[in-house]
Amino acid sequence: MADINLKEVTLIVGVVTACYWNSLFCGFVFDDVSAILDNKDLHPSTPLKTLFQNDFWGTPMSEERSHKSYRPLTVLTFRLNYLFSELKPMSYHLLNMIFHAVVSVIFLKVCKLFLDNRSSVIASLLFAVHPIHTEAVTGVVGRAELLSSIFFLAAFLSYTKSKGPDNSIVWTPIALTVFLVAVATLCKEQGITVVGICCVYEVFIAQGYTLPLLCTTAGQFLRGKGSIPFSMLQTLIKLIVLMFSTLLLVVIRVQVIQSQLPVFTRFDNPAAVSPTPTRQLTFNYLLPVNVWLLLNPSELCCDWTMGTIPLIESFLDIRNLATFTFFCFLGALGVFSLRYPGDSSKTVLMALCLMALPFIPASNLFFPVGFVVAERVLYVPSMGFCILVAHGWQKISNKSVFKKLAWICLSMVIFTHALKTLHRNWDWESEYTLFMSALKVNKNNAKLWNNVGHALENEKNFERALKYFLQATHVQPDDIGAHMNVGRTYKNLNRTKEAEESYMMAKSLMPQIIPGKKYAARIAPNHLNVYINLANLIRANESRLEEADQLYRQAISMRPDFKQAYISRGELLLKMNKPLKAKEAYLKALELDKNNADLWYNLAIVHIELKEPNEALKNFNRALELNPKHKLALFNSAILMQESGEVKLRPEARKRLLNYINEEPQDANGYFNLGMLAMDDKKDTEAEMWMKKAIKLQADFRSALFNLALLYSQTAKELMALPVLEELLRYYPDHIKGLILKGDILMNQKKDILGAKKCFEKILEMDPSNVQGKHNLCVVYFEEKDLLKAERCLVETLALAPHEEYIQRHLNIVRDKISSSNFVEQPIFPAGKTSGVEGDNIPTENVKEIRNEPRPTQIIKTSDNKSQSKSNKQLGKNTDKETSHKTAKEIKEIEKKRVAALKRLEEIERILNGE
């Protein structure tokens, strides 16, 4: 085996870079969304051990909805990407490009085992530029193929060194081979197939046997005419070690998937659920289809499921000729490579092994797979194809007649393939460009129409998305997911009637009950979302809440481990004011997923509804242990601490609010509640700063405006409060507390009796029974020296609040003043004194108005689930509202301010008595 030199490495790396540089500017598309964007296993907060418990998509292997694709080492490289660049796609694409270059270089070294130097470089170049690889290289999830191929080839190269002098066994390379096979399998399942290639290499290449020779030796031994040669015994020992190691890996792999195969539907792989002979004819025909893609990669498609390749239902189908021709050609090559000795036959044999053995897991021969054709699974088989092409080219070019033509054809193939690869990369720029390019190749795949619709839907272009979803239902009328997509889009367009009709259509297509048969084995998990989506739609109607609950219960009965159904039902039960049942639903969901921070958060909300703040805080804390950056848990737990009135909890509440504004710097609510905490701690300057920041972000922030004005009035800055109140009343003219505070400042600071009178009169226009506004208007009349009007006003006020003693006292004072003055105008108040404006219970300047956004009573909502793509969980937004709940601290403050109010009442009484 010749070593590779720097020039060859530079050439291959340069060609790979020239073909794939534009892939760096592509985003996350198709399966990347589930494997990267939606996969929590990439986050540093997720324990590393979880990578070895979940599948490639972040779903626990124990769950039936798991894809059962166990590739923890590939996910680990995604996690490293996330560590350095989080979700910026360029670094992910760069690493893929580097891995492809590494594979191409290692493949060159493998080629030199069977080809001369020139042909080896040609095979490596053909592999580097082949357009079939764009899915594996430009699609980020294709990294599983790349990583597995690196260790696949390394394991094979290691095994080639296991033959020592005199045909002895060198165990170190074999041990390394077994280790590398295990690593390759942890990157992708097909890595284990390298063991088969090592076995073929050992028998037919290393030992030089041919099939006739093996048959002759075995026949003699069985007839007792000879013994097994020592070299063959050595070979058998090595093969037994390899096979035992392989068997051990297979057993471990079966244990990991818990002896369960993934659940696929007839839409994913129609032939897998077809009867005989349709299933066999179609599966056999897919073999020449894959070879044709290697021969002529002109029409590539990212998704070959559903109706892309029609089923072969008859022996008379013309496509059976392609199958027959393929097997004839394959048989001829197999006979040549196994029957005849020589370097050429050995090269062809190893090329065929590289093409066939790694393809077996995707061939549907032993178990069904979730696709019809997948270009990425041809990554390793294409190595054998490139060796075969290079070997054929070598044979042709050695003949002087065809040498020039051979070079011209080879140059054209490499150049056109490189251009095709470069052009194909741009298709992976976005989901829209990818699926539109696929529709140019195949218009009979409803999934492609659905995915174009999803891409448009993500851009909020619902009208165009609807057209593609509807076309999907026309292409495949029984596609449940397509009808679900139509329903969701109608809902986004506020066409609820059509949305419900579409969901009902999808529901009608669900399999009917078969006694004694599990639903989970017959229904794709995402199709059960039709019950969730339909229930979410109809529960907007208060009269149909029970109907919605019935749908959730139906989904749970069909699949008891359907976590999303429990979550959605918990939300509904809270809406129906059934917190205990909601608690049961969330606890059941937590049994299925105890590491879900959102579930712990929602359970905290239930405890708040049950008036159990301590339990609520424990659950908030649990959510934050799982996800320290859980925004709603940070915010609402801080508010809960603040409202508890416990001084010792305030520092932690402040810390969480500071973390919250780091996560949500544009949310004014975080700054506002920091301001309220500062007001509680008498940190007036800090409170003013936070309130101003809140108002800067949200100019019409009602509570922030009022409490900033209140802060100024409490710190002897009443005149600074006036412009803030003017701004508040400009946005909210009916803000009664703001009007009372403004009237108080106008009376006491500005001496603007007329302005104060307008404020109190406006309050009474909106609320004639407002005692505080009514009483303050009586004081205005007194200031205007209209004692009779003041008397009538106080009588009316007393009727509204007959138990308020201070109103009766004021009425007596006014009547005494009327009697003593005999209606003669005289100064009522000593010079330099003005009346105070009093409240019925609490002085106006001491009223706090608090609005917490989002409120703790809001739960994390679930959005309609998208079929054929992972649903995105949306955090529930909360409406603006004021709370009437008072904390223990606020009650203490209120009592203090009540005492201050009574002192002011006494002062008014002294004034009214002329003291």
mmCIF file of C-alpha atoms in Angstrom, residues 48-227:
data_model
loop_
_atom_site.group_PDB
_atom_site.id
_atom_site.type_symbol
_atom_site.label_atom_id
_atom_site.label_comp_id
_atom_site.label_asym_id
_atom_site.label_seq_id
_atom_site.Cartn_x
_atom_site.Cartn_y
_atom_site.Cartn_z
ATOM 1 C CA LEU A 48 -23.981 14.697 28.936
ATOM 2 C CA LYS A 49 -25.401 11.341 29.985
ATOM 3 C CA THR A 50 -28.704 12.341 28.370
ATOM 4 C CA LEU A 51 -27.010 12.118 24.941
ATOM 5 C CA PHE A 52 -26.618 8.382 25.555
ATOM 6 C CA GLN A 53 -30.239 7.980 26.642
ATOM 7 C CA ASN A 54 -31.901 9.814 23.761
ATOM 8 C CA ASP A 55 -32.077 9.219 20.046
ATOM 9 C CA PHE A 56 -30.571 11.388 17.313
ATOM 10 C CA TRP A 57 -33.490 13.829 17.575
ATOM 11 C CA GLY A 58 -33.419 14.260 21.353
ATOM 12 C CA THR A 59 -36.302 11.891 22.099
ATOM 13 C CA PRO A 60 -35.772 9.333 24.895
ATOM 14 C CA MET A 61 -35.090 5.909 23.403
ATOM 15 C CA SER A 62 -37.627 4.432 25.819
ATOM 16 C CA GLU A 63 -40.484 6.328 24.190
ATOM 17 C CA GLU A 64 -42.348 4.614 21.404
ATOM 18 C CA ARG A 65 -42.349 7.758 19.315
ATOM 19 C CA SER A 66 -38.547 7.596 19.242
ATOM 20 C CA HIS A 67 -36.988 7.146 15.812
ATOM 21 C CA LYS A 68 -34.596 4.601 17.428
ATOM 22 C CA SER A 69 -31.643 6.166 15.579
ATOM 23 C CA TYR A 70 -28.924 5.987 18.240
ATOM 24 C CA ARG A 71 -26.037 8.301 17.306
ATOM 25 C CA PRO A 72 -24.740 9.932 20.511
ATOM 26 C CA LEU A 73 -21.252 10.740 19.187
ATOM 27 C CA THR A 74 -22.716 12.671 16.258
ATOM 28 C CA VAL A 75 -24.942 14.625 18.643
ATOM 29 C CA LEU A 76 -21.852 15.296 20.758
ATOM 30 C CA THR A 77 -20.207 17.076 17.802
ATOM 31 C CA PHE A 78 -23.385 19.158 17.371
ATOM 32 C CA ARG A 79 -23.092 20.058 21.025
ATOM 33 C CA LEU A 80 -19.490 21.190 20.511
ATOM 34 C CA ASN A 81 -20.678 23.380 17.636
ATOM 35 C CA TYR A 82 -23.340 24.836 19.925
ATOM 36 C CA LEU A 83 -20.732 25.487 22.605
ATOM 37 C CA PHE A 84 -18.672 27.633 20.222
ATOM 38 C CA SER A 85 -21.329 29.285 18.059
ATOM 39 C CA GLU A 86 -24.709 28.271 19.492
ATOM 40 C CA LEU A 87 -27.174 28.133 16.570
ATOM 41 C CA LYS A 88 -25.152 29.945 13.909
ATOM 42 C CA PRO A 89 -25.232 27.521 10.971
ATOM 43 C CA MET A 90 -21.908 28.474 9.390
ATOM 44 C CA SER A 91 -19.786 26.600 11.942
ATOM 45 C CA TYR A 92 -21.903 23.469 11.527
ATOM 46 C CA HIS A 93 -21.503 23.557 7.741
ATOM 47 C CA LEU A 94 -17.773 24.261 8.038
ATOM 48 C CA LEU A 95 -17.233 21.202 10.230
ATOM 49 C CA ASN A 96 -19.209 19.071 7.773
ATOM 50 C CA MET A 97 -17.028 20.269 4.926
ATOM 51 C CA ILE A 98 -13.884 19.442 6.920
ATOM 52 C CA PHE A 99 -15.186 15.964 7.721
ATOM 53 C CA HIS A 100 -15.946 15.332 4.027
ATOM 54 C CA ALA A 101 -12.394 16.330 3.141
ATOM 55 C CA VAL A 102 -11.063 13.950 5.827
ATOM 56 C CA VAL A 103 -13.206 11.095 4.471
ATOM 57 C CA SER A 104 -11.976 11.788 0.932
ATOM 58 C CA VAL A 105 -8.333 11.669 2.058
ATOM 59 C CA ILE A 106 -8.800 8.430 4.040
ATOM 60 C CA PHE A 107 -10.680 6.972 1.075
ATOM 61 C CA LEU A 108 -7.637 7.743 -1.086
ATOM 62 C CA LYS A 109 -5.543 5.618 1.260
ATOM 63 C CA VAL A 110 -8.075 2.773 1.011
ATOM 64 C CA CYS A 111 -8.096 3.033 -2.794
ATOM 65 C CA LYS A 112 -4.353 2.513 -2.893
ATOM 66 C CA LEU A 113 -4.902 -0.983 -1.498
ATOM 67 C CA PHE A 114 -6.592 -2.014 -4.745
ATOM 68 C CA LEU A 115 -5.692 0.575 -7.416
ATOM 69 C CA ASP A 116 -2.554 2.208 -8.723
ATOM 70 C CA ASN A 117 -1.706 5.747 -7.580
ATOM 71 C CA ARG A 118 -3.295 7.527 -10.535
ATOM 72 C CA SER A 119 -6.529 5.551 -10.419
ATOM 73 C CA SER A 120 -6.692 5.982 -6.635
ATOM 74 C CA VAL A 121 -6.521 9.767 -6.966
ATOM 75 C CA ILE A 122 -9.195 9.657 -9.668
ATOM 76 C CA ALA A 123 -11.486 7.523 -7.476
ATOM 77 C CA SER A 124 -10.964 9.915 -4.568
ATOM 78 C CA LEU A 125 -11.683 12.952 -6.770
ATOM 79 C CA LEU A 126 -14.846 11.334 -8.137
ATOM 80 C CA PHE A 127 -15.945 10.693 -4.557
ATOM 81 C CA ALA A 128 -15.098 14.235 -3.442
ATOM 82 C CA VAL A 129 -17.167 15.927 -6.164
ATOM 83 C CA HIS A 130 -20.094 13.507 -6.580
ATOM 84 C CA PRO A 131 -23.380 15.497 -6.374
ATOM 85 C CA ILE A 132 -25.126 12.668 -4.503
ATOM 86 C CA HIS A 133 -23.154 13.752 -1.437
ATOM 87 C CA THR A 134 -24.708 17.216 -1.109
ATOM 88 C CA GLU A 135 -27.395 15.870 1.216
ATOM 89 C CA ALA A 136 -24.786 14.307 3.482
ATOM 90 C CA VAL A 137 -22.363 17.272 3.414
ATOM 91 C CA THR A 138 -24.547 20.373 3.017
ATOM 92 C CA GLY A 139 -27.357 18.987 5.145
ATOM 93 C CA VAL A 140 -26.068 19.271 8.702
ATOM 94 C CA VAL A 141 -27.716 16.029 9.860
ATOM 95 C CA GLY A 142 -25.654 14.266 7.176
ATOM 96 C CA ARG A 143 -22.757 14.534 9.616
ATOM 97 C CA ALA A 144 -23.795 11.114 10.882
ATOM 98 C CA GLU A 145 -22.722 9.693 7.507
ATOM 99 C CA LEU A 146 -19.457 11.636 7.529
ATOM 100 C CA LEU A 147 -18.390 10.692 11.053
ATOM 101 C CA SER A 148 -19.401 7.078 10.637
ATOM 102 C CA SER A 149 -17.453 6.917 7.364
ATOM 103 C CA ILE A 150 -14.276 8.236 8.998
ATOM 104 C CA PHE A 151 -14.276 5.461 11.616
ATOM 105 C CA PHE A 152 -15.621 2.946 9.090
ATOM 106 C CA LEU A 153 -12.603 3.447 6.815
ATOM 107 C CA ALA A 154 -10.209 3.702 9.775
ATOM 108 C CA ALA A 155 -11.478 0.361 11.110
ATOM 109 C CA PHE A 156 -10.945 -1.258 7.723
ATOM 110 C CA LEU A 157 -7.425 0.180 7.373
ATOM 111 C CA SER A 158 -6.620 -1.053 10.865
ATOM 112 C CA TYR A 159 -7.796 -4.550 10.010
ATOM 113 C CA THR A 160 -5.588 -4.712 6.910
ATOM 114 C CA LYS A 161 -2.613 -4.647 9.285
ATOM 115 C CA SER A 162 -3.770 -7.685 11.282
ATOM 116 C CA LYS A 163 -1.819 -10.162 9.114
ATOM 117 C CA GLY A 164 1.707 -10.681 10.343
ATOM 118 C CA PRO A 165 4.681 -12.560 8.939
ATOM 119 C CA ASP A 166 4.033 -16.206 8.080
ATOM 120 C CA ASN A 167 0.302 -15.526 8.172
ATOM 121 C CA SER A 168 0.364 -14.948 11.916
ATOM 122 C CA ILE A 169 -2.330 -12.913 13.692
ATOM 123 C CA VAL A 170 -1.521 -9.436 14.961
ATOM 124 C CA TRP A 171 -4.105 -8.821 17.666
ATOM 125 C CA THR A 172 -3.568 -5.101 18.296
ATOM 126 C CA PRO A 173 -4.998 -3.995 14.916
ATOM 127 C CA ILE A 174 -7.943 -6.377 15.442
ATOM 128 C CA ALA A 175 -8.671 -4.898 18.873
ATOM 129 C CA LEU A 176 -8.396 -1.404 17.393
ATOM 130 C CA THR A 177 -10.723 -2.471 14.574
ATOM 131 C CA VAL A 178 -13.374 -3.654 17.034
ATOM 132 C CA PHE A 179 -13.099 -0.367 18.948
ATOM 133 C CA LEU A 180 -13.371 1.704 15.767
ATOM 134 C CA VAL A 181 -16.369 -0.342 14.607
ATOM 135 C CA ALA A 182 -18.097 0.450 17.916
ATOM 136 C CA VAL A 183 -17.309 4.154 17.500
ATOM 137 C CA ALA A 184 -18.530 4.142 13.896
ATOM 138 C CA THR A 185 -21.767 2.483 15.016
ATOM 139 C CA LEU A 186 -22.259 5.162 17.693
ATOM 140 C CA CYS A 187 -22.034 7.742 14.903
ATOM 141 C CA LYS A 188 -24.484 5.890 12.652
ATOM 142 C CA GLU A 189 -25.843 2.372 12.627
ATOM 143 C CA GLN A 190 -24.376 1.361 9.249
ATOM 144 C CA GLY A 191 -20.867 1.574 10.751
ATOM 145 C CA ILE A 192 -21.192 -2.024 11.893
ATOM 146 C CA THR A 193 -21.253 -3.245 8.273
ATOM 147 C CA VAL A 194 -17.502 -2.693 7.983
ATOM 148 C CA VAL A 195 -17.130 -6.030 9.765
ATOM 149 C CA GLY A 196 -18.551 -7.756 6.696
ATOM 150 C CA ILE A 197 -16.074 -5.933 4.475
ATOM 151 C CA CYS A 198 -13.220 -6.990 6.766
ATOM 152 C CA CYS A 199 -14.377 -10.606 6.510
ATOM 153 C CA VAL A 200 -14.483 -10.492 2.712
ATOM 154 C CA TYR A 201 -11.063 -8.817 2.677
ATOM 155 C CA GLU A 202 -9.586 -11.461 4.957
ATOM 156 C CA VAL A 203 -10.844 -14.409 2.928
ATOM 157 C CA PHE A 204 -10.517 -13.220 -0.658
ATOM 158 C CA ILE A 205 -7.809 -10.551 -0.515
ATOM 159 C CA ALA A 206 -5.503 -11.251 2.426
ATOM 160 C CA GLN A 207 -5.638 -15.057 2.062
ATOM 161 C CA GLY A 208 -6.149 -14.994 -1.706
ATOM 162 C CA TYR A 209 -8.933 -17.562 -1.837
ATOM 163 C CA THR A 210 -11.408 -17.799 -4.685
ATOM 164 C CA LEU A 211 -14.854 -19.275 -4.389
ATOM 165 C CA PRO A 212 -13.959 -22.480 -6.294
ATOM 166 C CA LEU A 213 -10.885 -22.982 -4.092
ATOM 167 C CA LEU A 214 -12.942 -22.558 -0.938
ATOM 168 C CA CYS A 215 -15.498 -25.035 -2.184
ATOM 169 C CA THR A 216 -12.810 -27.575 -3.074
ATOM 170 C CA THR A 217 -11.078 -27.259 0.315
ATOM 171 C CA ALA A 218 -14.359 -27.507 2.215
ATOM 172 C CA GLY A 219 -15.427 -30.533 0.149
ATOM 173 C CA GLN A 220 -12.179 -32.390 0.831
ATOM 174 C CA PHE A 221 -12.438 -31.715 4.525
ATOM 175 C CA LEU A 222 -16.028 -32.901 4.715
ATOM 176 C CA ARG A 223 -15.137 -36.093 2.803
ATOM 177 C CA GLY A 224 -12.252 -36.696 5.187
ATOM 178 C CA LYS A 225 -9.635 -36.520 2.464
ATOM 179 C CA GLY A 226 -7.706 -33.670 3.979
ATOM 180 C CA SER A 227 -7.294 -31.313 6.923
#
